[in-house]
Short mmCIF file of C-alpha atoms in Angstrom, two decimals:
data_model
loop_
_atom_site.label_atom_id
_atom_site.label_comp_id
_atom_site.label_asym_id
_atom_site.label_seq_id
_atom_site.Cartn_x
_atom_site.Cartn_y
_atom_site.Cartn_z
CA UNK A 1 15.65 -19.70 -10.83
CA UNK A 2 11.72 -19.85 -11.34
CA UNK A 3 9.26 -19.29 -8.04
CA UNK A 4 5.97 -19.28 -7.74
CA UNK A 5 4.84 -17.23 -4.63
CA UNK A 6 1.51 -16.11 -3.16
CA UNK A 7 1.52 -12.49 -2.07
CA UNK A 8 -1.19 -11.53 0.67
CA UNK A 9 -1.94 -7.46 0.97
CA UNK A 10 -4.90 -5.89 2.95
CA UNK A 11 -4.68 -1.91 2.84
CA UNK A 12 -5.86 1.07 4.68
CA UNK A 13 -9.09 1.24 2.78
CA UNK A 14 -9.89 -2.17 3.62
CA UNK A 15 -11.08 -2.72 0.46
CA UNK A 16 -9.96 -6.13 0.64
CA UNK A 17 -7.79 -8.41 1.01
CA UNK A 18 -5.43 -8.78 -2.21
CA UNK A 19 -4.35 -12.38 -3.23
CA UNK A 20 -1.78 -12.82 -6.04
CA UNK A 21 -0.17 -15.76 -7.39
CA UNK A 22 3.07 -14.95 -9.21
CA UNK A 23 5.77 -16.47 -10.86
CA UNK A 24 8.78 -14.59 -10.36
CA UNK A 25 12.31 -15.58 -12.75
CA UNK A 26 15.61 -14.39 -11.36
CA UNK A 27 18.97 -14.42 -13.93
CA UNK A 28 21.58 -12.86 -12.38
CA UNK A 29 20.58 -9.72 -10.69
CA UNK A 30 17.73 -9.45 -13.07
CA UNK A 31 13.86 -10.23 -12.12
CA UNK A 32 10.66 -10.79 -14.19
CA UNK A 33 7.32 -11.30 -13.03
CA UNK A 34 4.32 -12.60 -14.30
CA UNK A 35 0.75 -12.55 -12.27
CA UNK A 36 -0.73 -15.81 -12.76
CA UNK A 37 -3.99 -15.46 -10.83
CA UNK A 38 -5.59 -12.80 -8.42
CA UNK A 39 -8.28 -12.08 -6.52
CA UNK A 40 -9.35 -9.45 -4.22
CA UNK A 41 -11.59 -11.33 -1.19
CA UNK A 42 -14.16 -8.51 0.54
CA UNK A 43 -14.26 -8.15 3.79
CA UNK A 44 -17.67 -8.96 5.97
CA UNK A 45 -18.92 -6.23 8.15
CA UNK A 46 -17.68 -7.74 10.62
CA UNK A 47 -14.56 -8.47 9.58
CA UNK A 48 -13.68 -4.53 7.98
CA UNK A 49 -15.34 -3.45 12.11
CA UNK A 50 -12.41 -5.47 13.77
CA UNK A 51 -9.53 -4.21 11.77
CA UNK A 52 -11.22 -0.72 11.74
CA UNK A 53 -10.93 -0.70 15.28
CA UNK A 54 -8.21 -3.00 16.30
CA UNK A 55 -6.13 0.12 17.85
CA UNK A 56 -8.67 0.53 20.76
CA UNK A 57 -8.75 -2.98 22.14
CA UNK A 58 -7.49 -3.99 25.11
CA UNK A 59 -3.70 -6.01 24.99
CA UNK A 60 -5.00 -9.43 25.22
CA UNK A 61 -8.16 -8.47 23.03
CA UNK A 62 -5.44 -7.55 20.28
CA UNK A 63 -3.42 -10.48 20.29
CA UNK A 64 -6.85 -12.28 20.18
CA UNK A 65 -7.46 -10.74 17.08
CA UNK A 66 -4.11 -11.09 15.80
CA UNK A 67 -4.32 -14.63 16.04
CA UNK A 68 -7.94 -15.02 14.20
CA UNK A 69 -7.28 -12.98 11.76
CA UNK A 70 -3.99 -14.69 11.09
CA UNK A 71 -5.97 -17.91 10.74
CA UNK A 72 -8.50 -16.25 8.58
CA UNK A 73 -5.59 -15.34 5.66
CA UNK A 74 -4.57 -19.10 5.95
CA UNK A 75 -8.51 -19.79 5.16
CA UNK A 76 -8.77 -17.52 2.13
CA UNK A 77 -5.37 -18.52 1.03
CA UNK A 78 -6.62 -22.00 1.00
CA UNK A 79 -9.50 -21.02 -0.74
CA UNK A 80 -7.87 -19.25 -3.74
CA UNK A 81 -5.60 -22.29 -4.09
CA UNK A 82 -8.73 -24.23 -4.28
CA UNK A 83 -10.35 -21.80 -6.51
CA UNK A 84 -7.88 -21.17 -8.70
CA UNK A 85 -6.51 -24.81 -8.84
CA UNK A 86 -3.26 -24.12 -7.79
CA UNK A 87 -2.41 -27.20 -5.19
CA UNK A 88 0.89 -28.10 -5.08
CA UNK A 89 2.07 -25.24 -7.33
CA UNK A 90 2.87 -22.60 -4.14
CA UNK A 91 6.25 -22.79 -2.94
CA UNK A 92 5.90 -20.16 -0.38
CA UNK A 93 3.78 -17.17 0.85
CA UNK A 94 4.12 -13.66 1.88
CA UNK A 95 2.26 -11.88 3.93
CA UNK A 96 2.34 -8.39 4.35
CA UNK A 97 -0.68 -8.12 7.46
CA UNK A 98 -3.16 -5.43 7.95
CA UNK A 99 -0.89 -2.41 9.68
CA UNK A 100 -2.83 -0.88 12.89
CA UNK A 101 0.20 0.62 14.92
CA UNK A 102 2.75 2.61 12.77
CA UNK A 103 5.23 4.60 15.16
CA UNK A 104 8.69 4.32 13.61
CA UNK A 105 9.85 7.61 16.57
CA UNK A 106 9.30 4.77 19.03
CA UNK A 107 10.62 2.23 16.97
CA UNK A 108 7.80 0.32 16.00
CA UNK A 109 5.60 -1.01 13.93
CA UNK A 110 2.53 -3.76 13.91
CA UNK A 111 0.86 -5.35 11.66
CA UNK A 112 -2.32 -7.81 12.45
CA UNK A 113 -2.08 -11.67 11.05
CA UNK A 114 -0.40 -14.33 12.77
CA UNK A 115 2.28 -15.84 10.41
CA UNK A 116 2.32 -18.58 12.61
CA UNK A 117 -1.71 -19.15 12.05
CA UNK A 118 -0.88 -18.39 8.59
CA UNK A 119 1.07 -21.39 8.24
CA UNK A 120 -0.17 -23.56 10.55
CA UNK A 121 -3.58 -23.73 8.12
CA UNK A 122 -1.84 -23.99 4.95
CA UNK A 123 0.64 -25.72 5.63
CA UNK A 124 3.15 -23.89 3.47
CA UNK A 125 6.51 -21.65 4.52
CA UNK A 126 5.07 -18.06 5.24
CA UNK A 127 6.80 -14.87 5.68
CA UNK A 128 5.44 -11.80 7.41
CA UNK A 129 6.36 -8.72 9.73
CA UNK A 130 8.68 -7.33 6.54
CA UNK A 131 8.68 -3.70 7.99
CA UNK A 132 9.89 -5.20 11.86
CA UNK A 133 13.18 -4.71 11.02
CA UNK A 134 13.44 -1.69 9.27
CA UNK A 135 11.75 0.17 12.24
CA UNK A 136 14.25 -1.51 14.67
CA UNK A 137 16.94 -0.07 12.45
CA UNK A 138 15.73 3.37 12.82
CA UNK A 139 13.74 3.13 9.94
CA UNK A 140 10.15 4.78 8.49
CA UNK A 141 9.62 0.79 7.40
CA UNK A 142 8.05 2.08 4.91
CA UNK A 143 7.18 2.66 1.90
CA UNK A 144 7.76 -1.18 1.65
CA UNK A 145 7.50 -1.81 -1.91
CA UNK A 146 9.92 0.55 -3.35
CA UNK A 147 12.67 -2.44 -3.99
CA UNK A 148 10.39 -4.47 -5.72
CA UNK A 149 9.65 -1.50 -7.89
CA UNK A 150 13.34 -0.98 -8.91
CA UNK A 151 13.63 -5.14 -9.52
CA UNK A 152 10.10 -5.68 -11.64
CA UNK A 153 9.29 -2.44 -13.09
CA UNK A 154 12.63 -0.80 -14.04
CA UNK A 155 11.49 0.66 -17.15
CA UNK A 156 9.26 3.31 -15.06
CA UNK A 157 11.22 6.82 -13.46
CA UNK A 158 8.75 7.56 -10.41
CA UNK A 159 5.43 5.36 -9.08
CA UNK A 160 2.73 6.64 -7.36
CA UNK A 161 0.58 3.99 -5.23
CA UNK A 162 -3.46 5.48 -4.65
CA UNK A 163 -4.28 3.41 -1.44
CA UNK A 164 -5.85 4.17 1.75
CA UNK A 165 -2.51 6.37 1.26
CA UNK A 166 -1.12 7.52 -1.46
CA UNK A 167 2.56 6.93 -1.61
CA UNK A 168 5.92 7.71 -3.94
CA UNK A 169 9.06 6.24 -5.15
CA UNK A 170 11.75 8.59 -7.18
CA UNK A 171 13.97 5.94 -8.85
CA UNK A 172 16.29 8.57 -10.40
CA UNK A 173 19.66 9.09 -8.86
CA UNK A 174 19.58 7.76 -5.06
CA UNK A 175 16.32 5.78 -4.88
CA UNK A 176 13.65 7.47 -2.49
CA UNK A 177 10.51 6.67 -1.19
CA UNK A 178 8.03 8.37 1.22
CA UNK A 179 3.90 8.80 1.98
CA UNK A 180 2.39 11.42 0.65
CA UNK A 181 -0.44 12.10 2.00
CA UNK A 182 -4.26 10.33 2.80
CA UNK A 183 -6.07 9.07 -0.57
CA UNK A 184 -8.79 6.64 -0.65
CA UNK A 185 -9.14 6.42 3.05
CA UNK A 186 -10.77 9.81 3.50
CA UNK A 187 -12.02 9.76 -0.08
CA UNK A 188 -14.34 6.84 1.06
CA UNK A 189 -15.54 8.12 3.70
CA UNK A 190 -16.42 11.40 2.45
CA UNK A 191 -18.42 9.11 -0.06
CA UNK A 192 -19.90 7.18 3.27
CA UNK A 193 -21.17 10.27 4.45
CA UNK A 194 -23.25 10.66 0.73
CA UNK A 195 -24.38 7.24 1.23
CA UNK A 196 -21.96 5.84 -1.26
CA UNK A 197 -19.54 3.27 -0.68
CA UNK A 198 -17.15 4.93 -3.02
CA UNK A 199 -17.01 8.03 -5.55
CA UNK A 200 -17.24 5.81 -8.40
CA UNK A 201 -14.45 7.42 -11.71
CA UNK A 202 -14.80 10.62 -8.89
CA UNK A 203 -17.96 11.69 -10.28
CA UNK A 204 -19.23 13.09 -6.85
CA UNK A 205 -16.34 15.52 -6.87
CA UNK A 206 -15.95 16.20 -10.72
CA UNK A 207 -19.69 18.20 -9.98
CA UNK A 208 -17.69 19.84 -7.12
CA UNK A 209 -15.68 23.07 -6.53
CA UNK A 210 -12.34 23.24 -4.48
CA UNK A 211 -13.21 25.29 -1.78
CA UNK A 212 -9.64 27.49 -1.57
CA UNK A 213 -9.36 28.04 2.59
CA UNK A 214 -9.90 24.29 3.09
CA UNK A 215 -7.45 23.65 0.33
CA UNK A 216 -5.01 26.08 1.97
CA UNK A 217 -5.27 24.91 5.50
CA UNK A 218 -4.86 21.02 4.03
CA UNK A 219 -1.51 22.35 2.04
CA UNK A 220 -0.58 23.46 5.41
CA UNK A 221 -0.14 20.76 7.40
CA UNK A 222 3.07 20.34 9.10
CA UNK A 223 3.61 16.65 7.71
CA UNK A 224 4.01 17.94 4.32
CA UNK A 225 6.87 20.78 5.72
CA UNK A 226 8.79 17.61 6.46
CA UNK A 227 11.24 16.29 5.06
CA UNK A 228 11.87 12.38 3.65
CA UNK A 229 12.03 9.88 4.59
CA UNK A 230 8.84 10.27 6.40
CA UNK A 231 5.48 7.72 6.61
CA UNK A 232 1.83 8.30 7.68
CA UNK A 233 -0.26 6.44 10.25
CA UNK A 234 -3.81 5.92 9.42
CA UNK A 235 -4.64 8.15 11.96
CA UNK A 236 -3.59 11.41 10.42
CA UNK A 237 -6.07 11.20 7.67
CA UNK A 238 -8.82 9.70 10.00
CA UNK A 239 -8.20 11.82 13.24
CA UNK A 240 -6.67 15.38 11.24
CA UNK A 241 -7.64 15.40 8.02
CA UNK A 242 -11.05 14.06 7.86
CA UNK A 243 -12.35 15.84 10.95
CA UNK A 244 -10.71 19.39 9.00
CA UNK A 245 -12.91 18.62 6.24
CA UNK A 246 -15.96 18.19 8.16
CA UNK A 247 -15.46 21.41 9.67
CA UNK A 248 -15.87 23.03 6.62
CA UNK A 249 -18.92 22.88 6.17
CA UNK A 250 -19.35 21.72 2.48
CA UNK A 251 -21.16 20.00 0.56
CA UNK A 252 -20.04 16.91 -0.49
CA UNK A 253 -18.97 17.40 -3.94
CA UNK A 254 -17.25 20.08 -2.73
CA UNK A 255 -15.59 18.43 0.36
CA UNK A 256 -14.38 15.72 -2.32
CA UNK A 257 -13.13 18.22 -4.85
CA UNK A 258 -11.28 20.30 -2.85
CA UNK A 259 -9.52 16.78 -0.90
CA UNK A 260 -8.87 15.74 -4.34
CA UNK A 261 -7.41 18.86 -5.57
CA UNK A 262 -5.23 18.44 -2.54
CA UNK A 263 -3.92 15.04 -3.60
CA UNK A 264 -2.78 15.97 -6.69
CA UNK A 265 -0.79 19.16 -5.05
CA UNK A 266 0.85 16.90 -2.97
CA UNK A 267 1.79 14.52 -5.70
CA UNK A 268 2.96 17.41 -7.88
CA UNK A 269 4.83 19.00 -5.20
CA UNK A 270 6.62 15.81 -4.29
CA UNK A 271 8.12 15.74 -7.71
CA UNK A 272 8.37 19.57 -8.58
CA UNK A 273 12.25 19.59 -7.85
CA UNK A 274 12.64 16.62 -9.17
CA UNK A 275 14.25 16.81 -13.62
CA UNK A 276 12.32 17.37 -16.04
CA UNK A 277 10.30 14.46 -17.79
CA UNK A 278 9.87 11.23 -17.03
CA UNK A 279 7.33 8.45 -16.37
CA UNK A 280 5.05 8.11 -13.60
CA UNK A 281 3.53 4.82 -13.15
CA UNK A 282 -0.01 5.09 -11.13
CA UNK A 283 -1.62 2.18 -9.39
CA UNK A 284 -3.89 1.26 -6.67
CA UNK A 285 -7.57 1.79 -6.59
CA UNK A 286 -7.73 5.86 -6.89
CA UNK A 287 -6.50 4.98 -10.25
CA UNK A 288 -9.43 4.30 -11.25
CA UNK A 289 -10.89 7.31 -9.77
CA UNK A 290 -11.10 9.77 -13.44
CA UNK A 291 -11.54 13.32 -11.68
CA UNK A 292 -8.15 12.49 -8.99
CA UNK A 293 -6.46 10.83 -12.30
CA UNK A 294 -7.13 13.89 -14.49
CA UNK A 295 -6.21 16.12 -11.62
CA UNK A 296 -3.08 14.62 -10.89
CA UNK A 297 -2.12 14.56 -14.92
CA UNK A 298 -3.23 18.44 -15.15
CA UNK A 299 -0.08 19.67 -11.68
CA UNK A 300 2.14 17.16 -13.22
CA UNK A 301 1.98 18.31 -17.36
CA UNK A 302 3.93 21.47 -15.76
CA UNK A 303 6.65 19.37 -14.81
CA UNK A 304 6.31 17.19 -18.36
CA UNK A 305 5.63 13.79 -16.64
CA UNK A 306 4.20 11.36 -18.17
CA UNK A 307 1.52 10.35 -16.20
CA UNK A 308 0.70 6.15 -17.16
CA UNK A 309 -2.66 3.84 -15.62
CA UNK A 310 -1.06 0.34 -16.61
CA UNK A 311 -3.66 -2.50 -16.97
CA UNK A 312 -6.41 -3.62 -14.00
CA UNK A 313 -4.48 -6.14 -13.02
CA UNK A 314 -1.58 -4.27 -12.38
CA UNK A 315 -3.00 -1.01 -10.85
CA UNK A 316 -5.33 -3.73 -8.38
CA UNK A 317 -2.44 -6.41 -7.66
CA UNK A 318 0.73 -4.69 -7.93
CA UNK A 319 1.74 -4.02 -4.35
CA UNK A 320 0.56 -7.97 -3.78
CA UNK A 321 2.81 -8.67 -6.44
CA UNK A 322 5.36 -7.27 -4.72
CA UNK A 323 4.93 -8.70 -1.42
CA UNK A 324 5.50 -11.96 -3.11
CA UNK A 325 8.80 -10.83 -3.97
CA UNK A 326 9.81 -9.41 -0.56
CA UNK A 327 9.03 -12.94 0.42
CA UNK A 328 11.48 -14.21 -1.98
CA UNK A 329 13.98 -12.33 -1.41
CA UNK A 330 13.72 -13.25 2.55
CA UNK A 331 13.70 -16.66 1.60
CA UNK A 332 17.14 -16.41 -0.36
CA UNK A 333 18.19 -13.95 2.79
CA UNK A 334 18.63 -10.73 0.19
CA UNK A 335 17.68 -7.32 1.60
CA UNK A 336 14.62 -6.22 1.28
CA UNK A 337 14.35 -2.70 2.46
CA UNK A 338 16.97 0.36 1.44
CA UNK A 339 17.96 2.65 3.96
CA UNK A 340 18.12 5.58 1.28
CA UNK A 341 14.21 4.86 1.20
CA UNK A 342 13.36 4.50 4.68
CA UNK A 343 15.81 6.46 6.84
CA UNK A 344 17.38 2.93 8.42
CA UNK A 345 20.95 2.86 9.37
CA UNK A 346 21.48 0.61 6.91
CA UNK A 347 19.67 -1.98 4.35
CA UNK A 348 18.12 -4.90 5.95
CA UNK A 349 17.07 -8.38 5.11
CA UNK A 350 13.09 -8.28 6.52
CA UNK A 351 10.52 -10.39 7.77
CA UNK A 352 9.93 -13.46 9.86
CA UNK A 353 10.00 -17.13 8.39
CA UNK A 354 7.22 -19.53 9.59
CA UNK A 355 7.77 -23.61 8.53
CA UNK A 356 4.64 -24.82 7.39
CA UNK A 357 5.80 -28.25 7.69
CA UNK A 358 8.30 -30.00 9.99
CA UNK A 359 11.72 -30.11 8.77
#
């Protein structure tokens, strides 16, 4: 069975937002996957200010925004289909919204684009809210692409997603899955404060020196004393981790090196126990940041894993990719989270199904 799916992804770093035509092939219980087309759609100033600070509106405010921005992913859907000349080739889409409240303790989770809106300007089935259920179960609801992983990339032993935050999947034995810590997020706006809108290949903080207190008190943190399955809220990078930094007192070289050097720690110390060898697949944008790359490569080498940057489309498209897939698999009514990944009380079959067209 052949589909061809649009995947939707806008991440903490609101770098974007991630389009993805794919063409996904399912015989038997096996999957492939090919990326068609893809395009990553910047966000106005205005646009990155809303999402930035959706969390402090007022309730009706927040559903306001919900709603536009829900009808602004049916707009740039629309215009990559036009774009890319894809009409009437898109049997579905998938949506996996921009996430502004994460608090799985109190059972929930919410993520900003109306799937309704969605499908109400394309006109085309849509599926979003794929971590709803997950959280109702008890769940972390995320990491959310783990599955997809195991089904499209099965030739790969761990992944390691460099987002807004950076997050893992262990596929050997019992699949697990858990954040890791903040990446790109406070990496950006470290840059900000330089007057850079990135650390382009981390070149700011490959002329920096860890600073070893900072690095300490980072290693420190409780989160990272916890055990999985366990998720982040933006807020613990923005409202902890950040502000620690700035504390400090360094320059900012040295405010990036050191956070960097703390990635990499983190990554290395979420695999330490696990065998030896092994491939480690590495996407998202901080993998195309050299110094965090070569940092991450240089803990893990003790451990002998094989540290791999696929392609640029992969590394910018894969979680979009995925999200295509969840959709599918929602569609056909197959799970799409694991509980051994997220903590749920059991496996669940995710997300909500909006009819672009009458019946």
């Amino acid at each position: 069975m052949i589909y061809r799916v649009i995947g939707i992804m806008s991440g903490s770093s609101l770098d974007g937002l991630d389009i993805a035509f794919v063409e996904l092939t399912a015989q038997g219980a096996k999957w492939s996957v090919e990326i068609k087309e893809a395009a990553c759609y910047p966000y106005s100033e205005a646009w990155r200010s809303s999402l930035l600070n959706a969390t402090s509106l007022p309730a009706k405010e927040y559903l306001l925004l919900h709603t536009a921005y829900g009808h602004y992913l049916g707009q740039q859907v629309n215009t990559f289909i036009q774009d890319k000349k894809l009409q009437y080739q898109v049997a579905l889409i998938a949506s996996h919204g921009h996430t502004t409240f994460h608090l799985p303790a109190q059972k929930t989770t919410a993520q900003l684009g109306d799937g309704a809106a969605i499908a109400a300007v394309t006109g085309l089935p849509v599926v979003t809210d794929l971590r709803a259920l997950d959280v109702a179960l008890g769940g972390q609801g995320a990491p959310i692409v783990p599955l997809g992983e195991k089904l499209l990339l099965p030739t790969y032993d761990y992944f390691l997603n460099l987002g807004g935050i950076a997050n893992i999947s262990i596929t050997t034995d019992t699949q697990v899955a858990f954040d890791v810590c903040p990446a790109n997020k406070v990496l950006n706006l470290l840059a900000n404060d330089a007057g850079k809108e990135y650390d382009k290949d981390g070149e700011l903080a490959a002329a920096g020196t860890a600073n070893m207190p900072l690095l300490d008190t980072l290693n420190n943190l409780d989160y990272y004393h916890q055990p999985y399955p366990k998720s982040l809220a933006n807020d613990f990078g923005m409202g902890i981790v950040y502000p620690l930094i700035k504390e400090a007192q360094l320059s900012i070289p040295d405010a990036l090196r050191t956070f960097t050097e703390h990635i990499a720690y983190q990554v290395f110390r979420s695999l330490q126990n696990t065998p030896l060898g092994g491939k480690l697949l590495v996407t998202g944008g901080g993998a195309f940041n050299l110094s965090l790359v070569k940092s991450i490569k240089t803990q893990l080498h003790t451990v002998g894993k094989e540290v791999i940057v696929p392609d640029a489309l992969l590394v910018n498209y894969k979680e979009a990719m995925i999200m295509a897939l969840l959709g599918v698999l929602r569609w056909r009514e197959e799970n799409t989270t694991l509980q051994t990944v997220t903590g749920a009380i059991r496996n669940s079959v995710g997300g909500a199904l909006w009819m672009g067209q009458e019946g």
